[in-house]
Amino acid sequence: MPVLKPTPPNLSHDSIAAALLKETGAANELPTPESALLDYLGLKQLSFDFDAEPEFIRAAPNISNRVRAALSVNHRVVATHAGLGPKPKRWGVMHEIAHFVLPEHVDTLFYDDDKTLSPWANKRLEREANSLAAELVFQGDRFTEESLDFPFSCKTAIELAPKYDASFESAVRRYTERHPLPCAVIVYEKCVGIAAEDLEDERYRIQYTVTSSQFERLYFSGVKSDSEFSRGSDIFQVHGLAQIGNVVNTELHVQKHEDGEWIFDSELFTNGYKVFQFVTGPAK
Amino acid sequence: MTEHFGKRLRRLRGDRSQKEVAAAIGLPTTTYASLEQQDGVPRGPVLEKLCLHLGVAVDYFFPSTDNCVTPALEWLRSRRTENFSGAPTVATNLTPDAEVTKEEKAQFDKIIGEKIAST
């Protein structure tokens, strides 16, 4: 006999995050203390070294090193991989908390099996969990409002990131997505298959683009390029920097659909793994 | 709903002077200065000129209110006391580049569930 699922309440993600931060008192603290959120929800946090557990390796040798976090609702446990750094671990915990408090998520993730949960639905749930995790880390509009007191530059996001215990990447993403002015960030990732010591052969490709709503309205929502960026490209200017997070100013030329090109001011920086190009309007 | 208009306007001005921005949108400097002191959002052509010059959408000056917090609080309170003992497995969050079959994923979820139960 089919089991009827209760209709989840129609609540905005922002309101759930705001309520959780307020109810736990986390809204009065920076960075957001994940322990306060876990305690309130009656969740425990455990770490496992999935790579070293024989049963994991036997059962799924290709997965053990791919795990970031897991949520067991019946045991009320958030499990994270012991090998995660502090920032990915924090994000993993916030992400699982988000699954736990988002209406529909627990029912869908746990009572629909892999046959009924389509890849599309799964991606939507993951995207929603990341969105709510960002609401918790950046405390709604608090990060954006604070950032507007400082210059319009990715340096602002980089400098505020430690205060929110956020990675450079998540801080720059949030800064860009929520900024009222036209701006975008293009994220480049290293091409795989190149030995770490083979610096001369190092190449990057565009991983994704994030834009502010004004930028998307005026220009474009993403930059696509199938080509790889090798030495000689502007983005390699960040390799000369003495410190991660330092910024190089440059220009970005983007081909329009019609004739001509836009020329934007841009700032390049690296977090040691990826290269970020923060682009600001107006175009020249 | 319309609080902090002046504060938002001041932030957008950045390091430009009030005189410079006022001149660019065709307002007396004193009028512009008073806008930065007020909470309410001006209507009509003044708001349009400001948005056009500063490069923001009109919506920026109308932040959403948080009047949905109460139902959300009720939801959270119910969630913290809900009994999930019937939940069959766990949901594992893998790195985005992980290419695994549904069977592998299901098996892995099962093992993590057993591991957690025994801890």
mmCIF file of C-alpha atoms in Angstrom, chain A residues 78-210:
data_model
loop_
_atom_site.group_PDB
_atom_site.id
_atom_site.type_symbol
_atom_site.label_atom_id
_atom_site.label_comp_id
_atom_site.label_asym_id
_atom_site.label_seq_id
_atom_site.Cartn_x
_atom_site.Cartn_y
_atom_site.Cartn_z
ATOM 1 C CA VAL A 78 26.149 14.441 11.133
ATOM 2 C CA ALA A 79 29.257 12.531 10.094
ATOM 3 C CA THR A 80 32.179 14.217 8.359
ATOM 4 C CA HIS A 81 35.319 12.812 6.806
ATOM 5 C CA ALA A 82 38.185 13.089 9.285
ATOM 6 C CA GLY A 83 40.489 14.215 6.488
ATOM 7 C CA LEU A 84 38.547 17.378 5.695
ATOM 8 C CA GLY A 85 40.176 20.713 6.440
ATOM 9 C CA PRO A 86 38.416 23.050 8.911
ATOM 10 C CA LYS A 87 36.588 25.083 6.239
ATOM 11 C CA PRO A 88 35.240 22.141 4.170
ATOM 12 C CA LYS A 89 34.274 20.402 7.421
ATOM 13 C CA ARG A 90 32.366 23.464 8.611
ATOM 14 C CA TRP A 91 30.628 23.714 5.250
ATOM 15 C CA GLY A 92 29.804 19.974 5.352
ATOM 16 C CA VAL A 93 28.211 20.314 8.790
ATOM 17 C CA MET A 94 26.165 23.358 7.737
ATOM 18 C CA HIS A 95 25.092 21.536 4.579
ATOM 19 C CA GLU A 96 23.803 18.529 6.562
ATOM 20 C CA ILE A 97 22.067 20.805 9.080
ATOM 21 C CA ALA A 98 20.368 22.400 6.076
ATOM 22 C CA HIS A 99 19.109 19.015 4.862
ATOM 23 C CA PHE A 100 17.772 18.355 8.348
ATOM 24 C CA VAL A 101 15.776 21.584 8.657
ATOM 25 C CA LEU A 102 14.590 22.049 5.092
ATOM 26 C CA PRO A 103 10.992 20.888 4.652
ATOM 27 C CA GLU A 104 10.693 17.984 2.222
ATOM 28 C CA HIS A 105 14.420 17.162 2.343
ATOM 29 C CA VAL A 106 14.381 14.496 5.005
ATOM 30 C CA ASP A 107 11.312 12.816 3.550
ATOM 31 C CA THR A 108 12.687 12.932 0.027
ATOM 32 C CA LEU A 109 16.247 11.916 0.827
ATOM 33 C CA PHE A 110 15.384 9.081 3.161
ATOM 34 C CA TYR A 111 12.045 7.692 2.107
ATOM 35 C CA ASP A 112 12.433 7.945 -1.639
ATOM 36 C CA ASP A 113 14.920 5.384 -2.807
ATOM 37 C CA ASP A 114 17.444 5.898 -5.567
ATOM 38 C CA LYS A 115 14.913 4.750 -8.124
ATOM 39 C CA THR A 116 12.337 7.365 -7.271
ATOM 40 C CA LEU A 117 14.714 10.205 -6.541
ATOM 41 C CA SER A 118 15.789 11.453 -9.945
ATOM 42 C CA PRO A 119 19.258 12.954 -10.489
ATOM 43 C CA TRP A 120 17.508 16.242 -11.219
ATOM 44 C CA ALA A 121 15.659 16.169 -7.874
ATOM 45 C CA ASN A 122 18.845 15.183 -6.098
ATOM 46 C CA LYS A 123 20.715 18.137 -7.607
ATOM 47 C CA ARG A 124 17.930 20.491 -6.579
ATOM 48 C CA LEU A 125 18.097 19.250 -2.981
ATOM 49 C CA GLU A 126 21.875 19.645 -2.905
ATOM 50 C CA ARG A 127 21.630 23.164 -4.320
ATOM 51 C CA GLU A 128 19.002 24.097 -1.728
ATOM 52 C CA ALA A 129 21.144 22.679 1.087
ATOM 53 C CA ASN A 130 24.120 24.726 -0.095
ATOM 54 C CA SER A 131 21.969 27.822 -0.293
ATOM 55 C CA LEU A 132 20.739 27.421 3.282
ATOM 56 C CA ALA A 133 24.267 26.573 4.493
ATOM 57 C CA ALA A 134 25.391 29.912 3.030
ATOM 58 C CA GLU A 135 22.511 31.669 4.827
ATOM 59 C CA LEU A 136 23.771 30.206 8.106
ATOM 60 C CA VAL A 137 27.464 30.958 7.544
ATOM 61 C CA PHE A 138 26.870 34.498 6.265
ATOM 62 C CA GLN A 139 23.893 35.134 8.565
ATOM 63 C CA GLY A 140 21.418 36.238 5.940
ATOM 64 C CA ASP A 141 22.149 39.776 4.747
ATOM 65 C CA ARG A 142 24.635 40.494 7.512
ATOM 66 C CA PHE A 143 27.755 39.770 5.444
ATOM 67 C CA THR A 144 26.430 41.716 2.456
ATOM 68 C CA GLU A 145 25.413 44.701 4.535
ATOM 69 C CA GLU A 146 28.776 44.757 6.273
ATOM 70 C CA SER A 147 30.671 44.415 3.005
ATOM 71 C CA LEU A 148 28.941 47.500 1.600
ATOM 72 C CA ASP A 149 30.768 49.632 4.158
ATOM 73 C CA PHE A 150 34.039 48.783 2.409
ATOM 74 C CA PRO A 151 35.410 49.394 -1.119
ATOM 75 C CA PHE A 152 33.801 47.631 -4.087
ATOM 76 C CA SER A 153 36.502 44.991 -4.531
ATOM 77 C CA CYS A 154 37.052 41.276 -4.003
ATOM 78 C CA LYS A 155 39.571 42.329 -1.334
ATOM 79 C CA THR A 156 36.574 43.194 0.837
ATOM 80 C CA ALA A 157 35.235 39.633 0.631
ATOM 81 C CA ILE A 158 38.715 38.174 1.211
ATOM 82 C CA GLU A 159 39.233 40.328 4.295
ATOM 83 C CA LEU A 160 35.791 39.583 5.747
ATOM 84 C CA ALA A 161 35.990 35.801 5.135
ATOM 85 C CA PRO A 162 37.893 34.940 8.375
ATOM 86 C CA LYS A 163 35.406 36.885 10.495
ATOM 87 C CA TYR A 164 32.647 34.579 9.195
ATOM 88 C CA ASP A 165 34.960 31.531 9.234
ATOM 89 C CA ALA A 166 34.259 31.127 5.536
ATOM 90 C CA SER A 167 36.548 30.083 2.704
ATOM 91 C CA PHE A 168 37.727 32.737 0.241
ATOM 92 C CA GLU A 169 35.704 30.959 -2.432
ATOM 93 C CA SER A 170 32.399 30.960 -0.554
ATOM 94 C CA ALA A 171 32.923 34.553 0.616
ATOM 95 C CA VAL A 172 33.617 35.866 -2.883
ATOM 96 C CA ARG A 173 30.654 33.910 -4.249
ATOM 97 C CA ARG A 174 28.346 35.367 -1.606
ATOM 98 C CA TYR A 175 29.750 38.872 -2.079
ATOM 99 C CA THR A 176 29.143 38.693 -5.818
ATOM 100 C CA GLU A 177 25.715 37.034 -5.748
ATOM 101 C CA ARG A 178 24.277 39.545 -3.301
ATOM 102 C CA HIS A 179 26.038 42.759 -4.361
ATOM 103 C CA PRO A 180 23.653 45.477 -5.578
ATOM 104 C CA LEU A 181 26.198 46.710 -8.160
ATOM 105 C CA PRO A 182 27.101 44.891 -11.393
ATOM 106 C CA CYS A 183 29.841 42.323 -10.705
ATOM 107 C CA ALA A 184 30.751 38.733 -11.515
ATOM 108 C CA VAL A 185 33.345 36.180 -10.535
ATOM 109 C CA ILE A 186 34.813 33.650 -12.934
ATOM 110 C CA VAL A 187 36.355 30.632 -11.232
ATOM 111 C CA TYR A 188 39.156 28.706 -12.947
ATOM 112 C CA GLU A 189 40.162 25.215 -11.848
ATOM 113 C CA LYS A 190 43.362 23.362 -12.639
ATOM 114 C CA CYS A 191 43.083 20.841 -15.443
ATOM 115 C CA VAL A 192 43.480 17.334 -14.103
ATOM 116 C CA GLY A 193 46.111 14.920 -15.310
ATOM 117 C CA ILE A 194 49.039 17.271 -14.901
ATOM 118 C CA ALA A 195 51.688 16.311 -12.392
ATOM 119 C CA ALA A 196 51.922 18.745 -9.513
ATOM 120 C CA GLU A 197 55.633 19.337 -10.126
ATOM 121 C CA ASP A 198 55.136 19.960 -13.828
ATOM 122 C CA LEU A 199 54.502 23.679 -13.441
ATOM 123 C CA GLU A 200 55.377 24.561 -17.023
ATOM 124 C CA ASP A 201 52.484 22.438 -18.266
ATOM 125 C CA GLU A 202 49.988 23.799 -15.784
ATOM 126 C CA ARG A 203 46.664 24.763 -17.361
ATOM 127 C CA TYR A 204 43.330 26.010 -16.090
ATOM 128 C CA ARG A 205 39.783 25.927 -17.387
ATOM 129 C CA ILE A 206 36.645 27.809 -16.409
ATOM 130 C CA GLN A 207 34.752 25.918 -13.730
ATOM 131 C CA TYR A 208 31.803 28.255 -13.194
ATOM 132 C CA THR A 209 30.678 31.883 -13.187
ATOM 133 C CA VAL A 210 28.614 33.704 -10.567
#
